[in-house]
Coordinates of C-alpha atoms in Angstrom, one line a residue:
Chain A
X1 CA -6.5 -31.6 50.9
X2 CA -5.0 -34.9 50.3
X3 CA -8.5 -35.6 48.1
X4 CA -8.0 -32.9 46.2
X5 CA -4.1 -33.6 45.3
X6 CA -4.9 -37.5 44.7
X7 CA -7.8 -36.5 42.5
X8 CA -5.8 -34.7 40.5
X9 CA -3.6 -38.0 39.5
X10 CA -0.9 -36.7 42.5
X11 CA 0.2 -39.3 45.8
X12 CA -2.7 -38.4 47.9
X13 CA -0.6 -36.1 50.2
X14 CA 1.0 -33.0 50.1
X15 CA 3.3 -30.3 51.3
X16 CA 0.2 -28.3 53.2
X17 CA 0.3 -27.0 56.6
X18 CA -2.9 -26.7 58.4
X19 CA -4.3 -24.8 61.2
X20 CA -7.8 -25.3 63.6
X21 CA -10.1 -23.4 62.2
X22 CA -9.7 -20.4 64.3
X23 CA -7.1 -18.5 62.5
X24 CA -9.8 -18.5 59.3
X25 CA -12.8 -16.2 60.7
X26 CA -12.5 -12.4 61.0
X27 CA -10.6 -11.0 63.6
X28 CA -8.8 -14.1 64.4
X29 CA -5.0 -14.4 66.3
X30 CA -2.3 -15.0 63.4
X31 CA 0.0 -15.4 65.9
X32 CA -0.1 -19.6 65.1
X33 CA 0.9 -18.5 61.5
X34 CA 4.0 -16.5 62.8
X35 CA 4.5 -19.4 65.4
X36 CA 4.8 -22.3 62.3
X37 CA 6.5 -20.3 59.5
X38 CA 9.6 -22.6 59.5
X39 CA 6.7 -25.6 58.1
X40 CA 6.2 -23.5 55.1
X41 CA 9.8 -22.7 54.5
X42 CA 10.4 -26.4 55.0
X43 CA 7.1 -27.7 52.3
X44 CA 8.8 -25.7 49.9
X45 CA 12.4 -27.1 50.6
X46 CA 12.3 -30.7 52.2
X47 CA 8.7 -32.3 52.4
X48 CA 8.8 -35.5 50.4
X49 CA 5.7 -37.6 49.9
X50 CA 5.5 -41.3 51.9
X51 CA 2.7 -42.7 49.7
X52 CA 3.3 -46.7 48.8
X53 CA 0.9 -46.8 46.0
X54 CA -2.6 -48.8 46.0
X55 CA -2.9 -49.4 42.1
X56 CA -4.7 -52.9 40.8
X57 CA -8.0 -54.8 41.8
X58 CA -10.0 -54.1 44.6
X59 CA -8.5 -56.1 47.8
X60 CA -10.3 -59.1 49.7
X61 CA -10.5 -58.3 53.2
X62 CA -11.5 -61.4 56.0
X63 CA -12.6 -61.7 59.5
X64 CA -13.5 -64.7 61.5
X65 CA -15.8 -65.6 64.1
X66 CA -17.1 -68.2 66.3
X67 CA -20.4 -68.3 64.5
X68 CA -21.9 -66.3 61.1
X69 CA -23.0 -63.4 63.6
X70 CA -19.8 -63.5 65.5
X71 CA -17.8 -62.9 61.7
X72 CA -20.8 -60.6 60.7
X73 CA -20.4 -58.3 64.0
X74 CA -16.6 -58.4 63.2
X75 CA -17.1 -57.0 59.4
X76 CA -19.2 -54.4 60.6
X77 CA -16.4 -53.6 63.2
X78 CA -13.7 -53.5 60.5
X79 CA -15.6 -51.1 57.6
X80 CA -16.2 -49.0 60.9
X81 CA -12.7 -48.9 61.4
X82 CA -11.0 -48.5 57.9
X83 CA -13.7 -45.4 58.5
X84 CA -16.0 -47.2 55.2
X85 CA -19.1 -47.2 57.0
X86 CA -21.9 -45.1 58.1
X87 CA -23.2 -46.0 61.6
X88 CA -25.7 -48.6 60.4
X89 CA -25.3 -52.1 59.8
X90 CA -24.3 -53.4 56.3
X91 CA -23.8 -56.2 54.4
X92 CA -20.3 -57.5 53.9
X93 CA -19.9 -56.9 50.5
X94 CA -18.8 -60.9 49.6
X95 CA -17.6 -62.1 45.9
X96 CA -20.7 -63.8 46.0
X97 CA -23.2 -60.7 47.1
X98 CA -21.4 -58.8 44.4
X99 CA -21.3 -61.2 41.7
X100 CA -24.9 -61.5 42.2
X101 CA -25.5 -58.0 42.3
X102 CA -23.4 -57.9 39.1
X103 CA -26.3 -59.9 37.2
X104 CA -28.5 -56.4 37.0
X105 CA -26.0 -55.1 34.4
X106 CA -25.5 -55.8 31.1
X107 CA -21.5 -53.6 31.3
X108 CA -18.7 -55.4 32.2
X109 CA -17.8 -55.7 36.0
X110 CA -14.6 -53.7 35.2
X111 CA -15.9 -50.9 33.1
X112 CA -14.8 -47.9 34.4
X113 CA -16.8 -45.2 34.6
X114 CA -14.7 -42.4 35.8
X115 CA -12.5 -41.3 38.6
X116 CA -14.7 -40.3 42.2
X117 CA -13.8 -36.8 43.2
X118 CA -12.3 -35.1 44.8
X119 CA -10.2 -38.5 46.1
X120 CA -10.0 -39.6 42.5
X121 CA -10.8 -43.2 43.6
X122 CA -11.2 -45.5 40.3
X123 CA -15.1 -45.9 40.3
X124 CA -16.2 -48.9 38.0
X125 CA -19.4 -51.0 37.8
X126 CA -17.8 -53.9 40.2
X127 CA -17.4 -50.7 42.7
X128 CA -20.7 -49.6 42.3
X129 CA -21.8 -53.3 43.1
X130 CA -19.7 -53.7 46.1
X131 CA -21.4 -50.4 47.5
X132 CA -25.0 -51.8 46.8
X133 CA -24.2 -54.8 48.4
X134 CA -22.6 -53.0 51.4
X135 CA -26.2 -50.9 51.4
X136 CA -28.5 -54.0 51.1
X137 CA -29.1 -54.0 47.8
X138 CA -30.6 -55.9 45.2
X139 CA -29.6 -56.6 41.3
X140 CA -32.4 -54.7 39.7
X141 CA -31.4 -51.7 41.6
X142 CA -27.7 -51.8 40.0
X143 CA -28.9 -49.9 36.3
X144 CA -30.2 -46.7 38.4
X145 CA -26.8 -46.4 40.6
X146 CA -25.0 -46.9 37.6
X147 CA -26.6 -44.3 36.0
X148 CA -26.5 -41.8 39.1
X149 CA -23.3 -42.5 39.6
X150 CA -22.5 -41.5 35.7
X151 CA -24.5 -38.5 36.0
X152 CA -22.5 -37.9 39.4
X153 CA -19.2 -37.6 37.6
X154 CA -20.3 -35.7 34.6
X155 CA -17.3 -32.8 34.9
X156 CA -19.9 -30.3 34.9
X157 CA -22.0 -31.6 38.1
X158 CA -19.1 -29.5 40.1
X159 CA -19.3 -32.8 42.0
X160 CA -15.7 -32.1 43.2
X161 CA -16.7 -29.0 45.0
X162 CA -19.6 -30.0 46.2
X163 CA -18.0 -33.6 47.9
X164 CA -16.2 -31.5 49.9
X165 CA -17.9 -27.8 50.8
X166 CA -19.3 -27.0 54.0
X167 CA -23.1 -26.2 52.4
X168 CA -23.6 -30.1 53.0
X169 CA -24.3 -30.4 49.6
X170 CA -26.5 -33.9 48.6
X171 CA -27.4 -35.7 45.5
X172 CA -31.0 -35.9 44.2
X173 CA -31.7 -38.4 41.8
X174 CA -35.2 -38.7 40.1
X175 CA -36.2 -41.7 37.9
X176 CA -38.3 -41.8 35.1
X177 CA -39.6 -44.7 33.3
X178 CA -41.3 -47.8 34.0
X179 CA -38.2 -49.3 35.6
X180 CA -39.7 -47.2 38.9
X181 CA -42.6 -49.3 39.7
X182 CA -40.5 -52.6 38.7
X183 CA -38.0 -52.0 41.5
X184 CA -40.4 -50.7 43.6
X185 CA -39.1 -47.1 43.6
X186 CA -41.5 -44.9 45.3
X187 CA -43.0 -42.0 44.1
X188 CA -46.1 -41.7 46.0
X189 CA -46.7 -41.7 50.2
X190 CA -43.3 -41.1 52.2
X191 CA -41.0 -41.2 48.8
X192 CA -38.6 -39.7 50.2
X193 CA -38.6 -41.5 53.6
X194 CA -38.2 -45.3 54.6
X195 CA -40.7 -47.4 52.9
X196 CA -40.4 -51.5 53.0
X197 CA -43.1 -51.8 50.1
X198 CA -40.9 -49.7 48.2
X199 CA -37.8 -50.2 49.4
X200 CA -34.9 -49.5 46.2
X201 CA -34.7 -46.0 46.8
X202 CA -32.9 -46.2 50.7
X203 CA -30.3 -48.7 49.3
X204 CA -29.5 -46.7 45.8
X205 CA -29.2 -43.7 47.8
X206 CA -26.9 -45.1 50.5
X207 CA -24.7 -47.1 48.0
X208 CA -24.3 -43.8 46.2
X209 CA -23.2 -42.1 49.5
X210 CA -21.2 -45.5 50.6
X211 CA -19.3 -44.5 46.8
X212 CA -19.2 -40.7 47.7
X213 CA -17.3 -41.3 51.0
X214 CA -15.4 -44.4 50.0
X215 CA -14.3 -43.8 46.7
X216 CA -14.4 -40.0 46.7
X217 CA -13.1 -39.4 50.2
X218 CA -16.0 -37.4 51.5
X219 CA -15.2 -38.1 55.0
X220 CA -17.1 -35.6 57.3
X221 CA -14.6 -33.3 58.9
X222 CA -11.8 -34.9 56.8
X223 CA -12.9 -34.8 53.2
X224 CA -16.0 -33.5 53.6
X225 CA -16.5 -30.2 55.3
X226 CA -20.5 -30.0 55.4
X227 CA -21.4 -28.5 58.6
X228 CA -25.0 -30.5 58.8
X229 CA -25.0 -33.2 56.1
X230 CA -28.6 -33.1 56.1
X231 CA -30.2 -36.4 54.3
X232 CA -27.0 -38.3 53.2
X233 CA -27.5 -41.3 54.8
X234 CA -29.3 -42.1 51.9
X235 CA -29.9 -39.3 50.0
X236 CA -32.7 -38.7 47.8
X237 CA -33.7 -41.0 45.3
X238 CA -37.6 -40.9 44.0
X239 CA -39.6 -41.5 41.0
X240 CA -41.9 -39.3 39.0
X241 CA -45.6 -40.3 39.9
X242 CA -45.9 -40.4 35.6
X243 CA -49.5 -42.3 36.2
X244 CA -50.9 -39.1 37.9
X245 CA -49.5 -36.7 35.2
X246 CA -52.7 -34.6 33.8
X247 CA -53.0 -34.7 30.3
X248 CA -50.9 -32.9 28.6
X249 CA -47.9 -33.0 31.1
X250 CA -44.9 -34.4 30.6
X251 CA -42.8 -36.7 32.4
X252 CA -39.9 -34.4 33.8
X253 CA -37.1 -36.4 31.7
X254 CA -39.0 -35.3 28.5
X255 CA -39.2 -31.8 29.6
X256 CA -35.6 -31.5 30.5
X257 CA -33.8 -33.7 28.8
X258 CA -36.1 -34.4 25.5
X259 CA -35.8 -38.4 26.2
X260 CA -39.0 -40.2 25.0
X261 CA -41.4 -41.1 27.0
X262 CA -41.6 -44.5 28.8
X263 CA -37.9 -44.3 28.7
X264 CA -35.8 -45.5 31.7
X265 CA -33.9 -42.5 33.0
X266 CA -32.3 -40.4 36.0
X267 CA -32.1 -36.6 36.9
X268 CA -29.3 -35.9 39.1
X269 CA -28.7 -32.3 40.8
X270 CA -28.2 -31.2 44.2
X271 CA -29.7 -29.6 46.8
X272 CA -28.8 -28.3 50.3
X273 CA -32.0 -28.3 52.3
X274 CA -35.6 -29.9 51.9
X275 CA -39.0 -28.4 53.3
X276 CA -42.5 -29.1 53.8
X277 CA -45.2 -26.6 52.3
X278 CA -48.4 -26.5 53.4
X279 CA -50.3 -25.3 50.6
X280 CA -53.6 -26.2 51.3
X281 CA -56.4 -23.6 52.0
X282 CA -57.9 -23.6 55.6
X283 CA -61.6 -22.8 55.1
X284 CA -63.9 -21.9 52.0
X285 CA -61.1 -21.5 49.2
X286 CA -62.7 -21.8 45.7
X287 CA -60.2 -24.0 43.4
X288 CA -58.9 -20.7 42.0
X289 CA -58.3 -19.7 45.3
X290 CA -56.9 -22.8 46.7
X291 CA -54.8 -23.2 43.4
X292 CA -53.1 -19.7 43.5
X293 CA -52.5 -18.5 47.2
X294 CA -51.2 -22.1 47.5
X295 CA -48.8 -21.1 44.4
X296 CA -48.4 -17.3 46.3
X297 CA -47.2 -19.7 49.4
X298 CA -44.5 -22.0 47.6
X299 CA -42.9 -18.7 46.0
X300 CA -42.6 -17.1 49.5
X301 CA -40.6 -20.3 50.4
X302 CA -38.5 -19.9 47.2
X303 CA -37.8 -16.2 48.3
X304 CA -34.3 -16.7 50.0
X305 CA -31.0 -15.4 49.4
X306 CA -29.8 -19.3 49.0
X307 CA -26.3 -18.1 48.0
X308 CA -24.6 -21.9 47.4
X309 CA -28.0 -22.1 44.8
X310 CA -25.6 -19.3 42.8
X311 CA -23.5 -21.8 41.0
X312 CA -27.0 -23.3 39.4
X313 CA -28.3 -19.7 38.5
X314 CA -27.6 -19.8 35.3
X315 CA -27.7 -23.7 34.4
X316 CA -28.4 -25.3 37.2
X317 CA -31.3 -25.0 39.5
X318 CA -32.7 -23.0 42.4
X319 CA -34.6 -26.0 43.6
X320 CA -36.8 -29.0 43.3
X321 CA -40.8 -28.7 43.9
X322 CA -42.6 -31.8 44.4
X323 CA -46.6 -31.4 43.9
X324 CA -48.5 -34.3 44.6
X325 CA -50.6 -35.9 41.5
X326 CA -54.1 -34.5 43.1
X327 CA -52.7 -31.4 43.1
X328 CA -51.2 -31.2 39.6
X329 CA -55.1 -32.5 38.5
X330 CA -56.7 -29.9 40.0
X331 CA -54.2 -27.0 38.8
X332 CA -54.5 -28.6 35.5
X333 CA -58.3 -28.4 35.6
X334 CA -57.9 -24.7 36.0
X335 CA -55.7 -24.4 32.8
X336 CA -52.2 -24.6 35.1
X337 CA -49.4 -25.8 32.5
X338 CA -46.1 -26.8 33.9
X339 CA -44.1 -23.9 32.2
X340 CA -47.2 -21.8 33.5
X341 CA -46.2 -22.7 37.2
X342 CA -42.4 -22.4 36.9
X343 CA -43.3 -18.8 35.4
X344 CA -45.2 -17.3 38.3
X345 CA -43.1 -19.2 40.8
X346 CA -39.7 -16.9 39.2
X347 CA -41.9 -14.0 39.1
X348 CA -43.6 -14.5 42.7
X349 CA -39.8 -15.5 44.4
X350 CA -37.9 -12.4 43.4
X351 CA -36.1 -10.9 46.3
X352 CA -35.7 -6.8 46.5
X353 CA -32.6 -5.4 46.4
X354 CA -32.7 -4.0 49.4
X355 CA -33.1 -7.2 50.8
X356 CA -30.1 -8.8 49.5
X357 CA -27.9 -5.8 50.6
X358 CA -28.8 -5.9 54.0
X359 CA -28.0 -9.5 54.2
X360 CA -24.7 -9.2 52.2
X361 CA -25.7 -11.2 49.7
X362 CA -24.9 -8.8 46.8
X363 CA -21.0 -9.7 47.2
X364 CA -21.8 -13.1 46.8
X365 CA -23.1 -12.0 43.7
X366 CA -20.5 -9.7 42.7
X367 CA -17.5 -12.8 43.3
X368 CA -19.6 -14.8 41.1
X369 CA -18.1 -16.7 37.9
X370 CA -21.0 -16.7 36.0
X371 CA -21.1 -13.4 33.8
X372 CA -25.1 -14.1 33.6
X373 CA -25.1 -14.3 37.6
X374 CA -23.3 -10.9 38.3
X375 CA -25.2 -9.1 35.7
X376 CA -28.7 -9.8 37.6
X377 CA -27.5 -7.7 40.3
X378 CA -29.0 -4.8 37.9
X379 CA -32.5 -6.2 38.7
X380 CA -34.5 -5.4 41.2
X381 CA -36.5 -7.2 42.3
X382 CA -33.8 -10.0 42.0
X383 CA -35.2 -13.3 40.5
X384 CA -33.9 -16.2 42.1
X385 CA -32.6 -17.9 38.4
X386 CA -31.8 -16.7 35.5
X387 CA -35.0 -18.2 34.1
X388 CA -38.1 -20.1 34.6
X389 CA -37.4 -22.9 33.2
X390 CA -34.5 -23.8 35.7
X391 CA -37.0 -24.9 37.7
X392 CA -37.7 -28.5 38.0
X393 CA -41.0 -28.9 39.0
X394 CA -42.0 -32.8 39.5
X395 CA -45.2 -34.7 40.1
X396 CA -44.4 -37.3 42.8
X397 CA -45.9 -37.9 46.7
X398 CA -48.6 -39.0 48.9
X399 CA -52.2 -38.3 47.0
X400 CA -53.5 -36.1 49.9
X401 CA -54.0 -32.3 48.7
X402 CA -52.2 -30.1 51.6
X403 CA -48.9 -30.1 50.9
X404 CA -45.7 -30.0 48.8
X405 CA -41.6 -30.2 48.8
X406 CA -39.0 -27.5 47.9
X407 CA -35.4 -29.0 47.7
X408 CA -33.5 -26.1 47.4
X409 CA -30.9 -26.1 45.1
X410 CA -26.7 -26.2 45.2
X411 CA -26.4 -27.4 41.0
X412 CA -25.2 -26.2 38.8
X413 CA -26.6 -28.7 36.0
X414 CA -29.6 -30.9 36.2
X415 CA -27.7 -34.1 34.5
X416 CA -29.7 -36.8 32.5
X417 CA -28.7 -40.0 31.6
X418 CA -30.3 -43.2 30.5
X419 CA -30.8 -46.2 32.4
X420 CA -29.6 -49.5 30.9
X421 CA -30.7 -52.7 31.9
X422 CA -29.3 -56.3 31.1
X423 CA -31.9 -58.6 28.5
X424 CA -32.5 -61.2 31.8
X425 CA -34.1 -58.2 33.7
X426 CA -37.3 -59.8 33.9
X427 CA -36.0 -62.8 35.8
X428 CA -34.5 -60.7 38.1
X429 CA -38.0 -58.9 38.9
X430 CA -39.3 -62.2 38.9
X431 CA -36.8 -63.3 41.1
X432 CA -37.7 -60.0 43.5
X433 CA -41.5 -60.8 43.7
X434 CA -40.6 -64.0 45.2
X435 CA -38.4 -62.7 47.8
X436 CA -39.9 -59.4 48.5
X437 CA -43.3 -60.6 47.9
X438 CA -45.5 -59.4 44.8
X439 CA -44.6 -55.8 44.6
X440 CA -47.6 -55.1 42.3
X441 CA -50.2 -52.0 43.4
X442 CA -53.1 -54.5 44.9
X443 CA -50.5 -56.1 47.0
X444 CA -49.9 -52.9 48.8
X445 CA -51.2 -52.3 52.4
Chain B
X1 CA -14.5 -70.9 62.7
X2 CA -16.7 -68.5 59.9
X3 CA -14.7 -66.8 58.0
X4 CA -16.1 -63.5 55.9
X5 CA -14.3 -62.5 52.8
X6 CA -15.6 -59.2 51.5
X7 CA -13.9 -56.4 49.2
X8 CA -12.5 -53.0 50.1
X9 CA -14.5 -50.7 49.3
X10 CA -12.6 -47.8 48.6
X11 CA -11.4 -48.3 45.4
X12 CA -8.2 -47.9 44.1
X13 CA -5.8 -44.7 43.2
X14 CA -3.7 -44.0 40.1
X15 CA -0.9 -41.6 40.3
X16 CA -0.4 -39.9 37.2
X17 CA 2.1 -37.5 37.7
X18 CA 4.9 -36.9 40.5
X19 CA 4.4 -33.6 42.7
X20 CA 6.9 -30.9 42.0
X21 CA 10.7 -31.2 43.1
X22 CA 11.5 -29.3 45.8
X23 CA 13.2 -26.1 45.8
X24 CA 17.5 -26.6 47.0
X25 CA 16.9 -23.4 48.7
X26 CA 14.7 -20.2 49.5
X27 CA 17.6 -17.9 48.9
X28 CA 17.3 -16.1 45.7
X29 CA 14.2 -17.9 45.0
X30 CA 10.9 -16.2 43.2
X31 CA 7.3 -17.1 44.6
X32 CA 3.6 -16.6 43.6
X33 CA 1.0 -16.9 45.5
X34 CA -2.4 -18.4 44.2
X35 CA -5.0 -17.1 46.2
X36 CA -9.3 -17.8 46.7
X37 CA -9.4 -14.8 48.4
X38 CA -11.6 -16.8 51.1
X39 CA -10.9 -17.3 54.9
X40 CA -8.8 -14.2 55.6
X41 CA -6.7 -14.8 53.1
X42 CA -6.4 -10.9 52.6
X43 CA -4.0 -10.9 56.0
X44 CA -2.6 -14.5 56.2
X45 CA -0.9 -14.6 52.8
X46 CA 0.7 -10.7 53.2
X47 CA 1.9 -11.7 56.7
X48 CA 3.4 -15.0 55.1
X49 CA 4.9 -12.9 52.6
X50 CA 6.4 -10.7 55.2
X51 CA 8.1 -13.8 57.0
X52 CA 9.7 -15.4 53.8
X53 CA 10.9 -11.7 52.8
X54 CA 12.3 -10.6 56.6
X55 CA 14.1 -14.7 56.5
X56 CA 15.2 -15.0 53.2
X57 CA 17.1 -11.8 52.4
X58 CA 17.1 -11.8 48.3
X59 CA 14.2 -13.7 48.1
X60 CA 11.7 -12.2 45.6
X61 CA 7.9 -12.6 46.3
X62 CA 5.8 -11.7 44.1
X63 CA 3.0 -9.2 45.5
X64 CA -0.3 -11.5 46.3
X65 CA -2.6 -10.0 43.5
X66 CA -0.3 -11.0 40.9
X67 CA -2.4 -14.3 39.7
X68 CA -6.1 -14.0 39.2
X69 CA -7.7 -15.0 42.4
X70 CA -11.1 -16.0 43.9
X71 CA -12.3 -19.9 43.9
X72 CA -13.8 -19.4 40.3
X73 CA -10.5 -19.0 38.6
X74 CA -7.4 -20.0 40.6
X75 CA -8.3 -23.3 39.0
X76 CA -8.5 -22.4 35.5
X77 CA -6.0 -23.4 32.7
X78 CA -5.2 -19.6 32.3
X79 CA -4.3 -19.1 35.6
X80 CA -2.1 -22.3 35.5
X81 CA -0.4 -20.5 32.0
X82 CA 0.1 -17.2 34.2
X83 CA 2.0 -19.2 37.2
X84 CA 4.0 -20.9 34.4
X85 CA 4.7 -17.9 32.5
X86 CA 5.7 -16.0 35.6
X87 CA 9.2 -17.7 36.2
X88 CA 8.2 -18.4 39.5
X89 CA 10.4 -21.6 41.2
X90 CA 7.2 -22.1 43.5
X91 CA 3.8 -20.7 44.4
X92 CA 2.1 -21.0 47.9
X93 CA -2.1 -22.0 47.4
X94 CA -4.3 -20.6 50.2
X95 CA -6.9 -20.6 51.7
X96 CA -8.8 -24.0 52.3
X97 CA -11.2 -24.5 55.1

């Protein structure tokens, strides 16, 4: 509640009176309503708000200690308390980490790029760079969390909803472009998992969560009401495998967005859950076979009544499916198109109506805002989205055959933007292959 | 000694606009409510309505349905128009959870 008001350009606090959770579900006692009624009569009449104000640069904090690792320990002690970390060690975000950090942007340090909801906190490049810092992060990384970040608080990403509902809600950000493989963004084996080869995609991730809580007050149990918060401690950020694209296929930017190939992008939307598919056949498939009970498989997955994925139905998503390259090939091979597989994945994922009544999903339906959302209730069986195409369907993972990745979707838009990077970039890839080692494919265990 | 300087993370906050004055008094007031419908909403906000009503003899309260509700529009600009249109000296917002 105090996110939401100070979001809004209010002092973060407000005349509300609240209650344990109890009094919400069905059935419950309202007898701490009747108990409490003078605090409403009282927010209407007397409340006035005690905030000081916090307007101007972003403070220094210090600690000391007897040695580096004594002050380190201490920092990590104090973002713990001011309740600005996340359980894991992080690097004290000094002028000098961040002015380094600073050098993989051409913007200035102080360009703003929007307010954080639902908080509001003023997010600008320099905060992005503090929040890479405290995540362990590198200069070359900077241009994709700036980007992410912009995508984050495009108005229609519903980002202020989602920061703070209880469907634990998390960003997905995919890159496109050769900037991938030159920060050594993964987007083959374990891309979405720790990977010290390919290490950007755990600190962009974190930063952007370090920002979401930080900046945009998404506390858990505070300002953040996820029940599970599944996969933000770093979120999920991958690149498109664009080497192993068949001929033919186009790099999911290009698809979505219409931005030319070979150019440096992100695609942010979110999703509330991921899963493993085993799509694989077991014994004597033939390629046809393998190809479409594999397909049959991934649609039954798809085949939920995900009712947070609502808000994406007409724009948005219902989900993100990750093939791996070999796959793609050999779907390809037997004349598979990418709009091919989005349009038997609608048609095979279509629940019955019978189905969604006796789950209660139908009402979700019905309170809908979307006019395109309510009005598929006449269908039966129910497709999933309003259209194929709101798939996003993307090449990336380990080049094994057996399996696949559903993200299911809570987005409403899948948001592009491009990635910009400062003319001394090269130096500061150079400057990363000395550090992190080569980076470069025949380097790779 | 080491000392550490690092930056606050969090940002900073602009306040653009002042929350509403408060009301001098209940008696002889009007009030809305704005309501998502969600979290038992249906019985909390009648019962509160009850309350200020039996309290506040004279007080007018307008009946729960009067605004459009449901978290798709109780944060529109229409709805806002409606509340302002309406007269009323101060609404009540529920549910969050």
């Amino acid at each position: 509640m105090k996110n939401a008001v100070s979001g809004l350009g209010l002092a973060p606090d407000a005349a509300m009176i609240t209650f344990p959770i109890d009094l919400f579900v069905p059935g419950s006692d309202l007898a701490p309503l009747k108990a409490r009624k003078n605090e409403f009569y009282d927010g209407l009449t007397q409340w006035k708000s005690d905030y000081a104000g916090s307007e101007g640069a972003a403070p220094m904090l210090s600690v000391e200690g007897a040695t580096y690792e004594d002050a380190l320990a201490k920092a990590n002690h104090l973002y713990i308390t001011n309740l600005w970390g996340d359980g894991l060690p992080v690097w004290p975000a000094t002028r000098e980490r961040v002015d380094w950090i600073l050098r993989g942007t051409p913007l200035a340090r102080a360009h703003r790029i929007g307010k954080f909801p639902p908080r509001g906190g003023v997010t600008t490049v320099e905060t992005c760079a503090i929040a890479l810092a405290m995540a362990g992060g590198r200069p070359e990384y900077l241009p994709v969390l700036i980007a992410a970040v912009d995508a984050f608080l495009d108005p229609e990403s519903n980002a202020e909803q989602l920061q703070a509902a209880s469907g634990s809600a998390f960003p997905v950000v995919i890159v496109n472009g050769p900037i991938a493989k030159q920060i050594r963004l993964n987007s083959g084996f374990g891309c979405l998992g720790p990977d010290p080869q390919q290490p950007a995609g755990a600190s962009i991730g974190r930063a952007l969560r370090l920002i979401q809580q930080n900046v945009g007050g998404a506390l858990p149990g505070i300002g953040a009401m996820a029940n599970y918060g599944g996969l933000r401690y770093t979120n999920v950020v991958f690149a498109e495998d664009e080497a192993s694209l068949p001929d033919g296929w186009l790099p999911h930017a290009t698809r979505r967005h219409g931005f030319a190939r070979d150019t440096n992008s992100v695609s942010l939307a979110f999703a509330n859950g991921g899963t493993n598919i085993r799509r694989r056949g077991a014994k004597k498939e033939t390629p046809e076979e393998d190809a479409t009970q594999g397909m049959y498989r991934m649609a039954d997955f798809m085949r939920v009544p995900n009712m947070p994925g609502l808000i994406g139905y007409e724009k948005g998503t219902p989900g993100i499916l990750m093939i791996p390259g070999v796959v793609a090939n050999a779907m390809a091979a037997l004349g598979w198109t990418q709009q091919s597989i989005c349009e038997f994945l609608w048609e095979h994922s279509k629940i019955p109506q019978s189905n969604l009544k006796r789950a209660g999903a139908t009402a979700w339906i019905e309170i809908d805002a979307s006019a395109v959302t309510r009005a598929s209730l006449a269908l039966d069986p129910w497709p999933i989205t309003a259209k194929p195409e709101n798939f996003v369907l993307i090449v990336a993972g380990g080049g094994h055959p057996t399996n696949s990745w559903w993200l299911q979707g809570y987005s409403p838009r899948v948001l592009g933007r491009l990635i910009q990077v400062p003319e001394t970039f090269e130096e500061l890839l150079t400057e990363a292959d000395r550090d992190l080692g080569c980076g470069s494919d025949y380097c790779r265990v | 000694m080491v000392k550490l300087e690092f930056f606050d993370p969090s940002g900073t906050l602009e306040v653009t606009q002042a929350h509403a004055p408060r009301l001098s008094s209940l008696a002889g007031s009007k009030i809305g409510f704005v309501s998502n419908e969600q979290w038992q909403a249906f019985r909390t906000l009648p019962l509160l309505k009850e309350m200020f009503e039996a309290d506040y003899p004279g007080i007018r309260m307008l009946p729960i349905d009067t605004f459009p509700q449901g978290n798709a529009n109780i944060g529109s600009e229409e709805v806002a128009r409606l509340v302002r249109e309406s007269g009323v000296d101060a609404v009540i917002i529920g549910n969050a959870a």
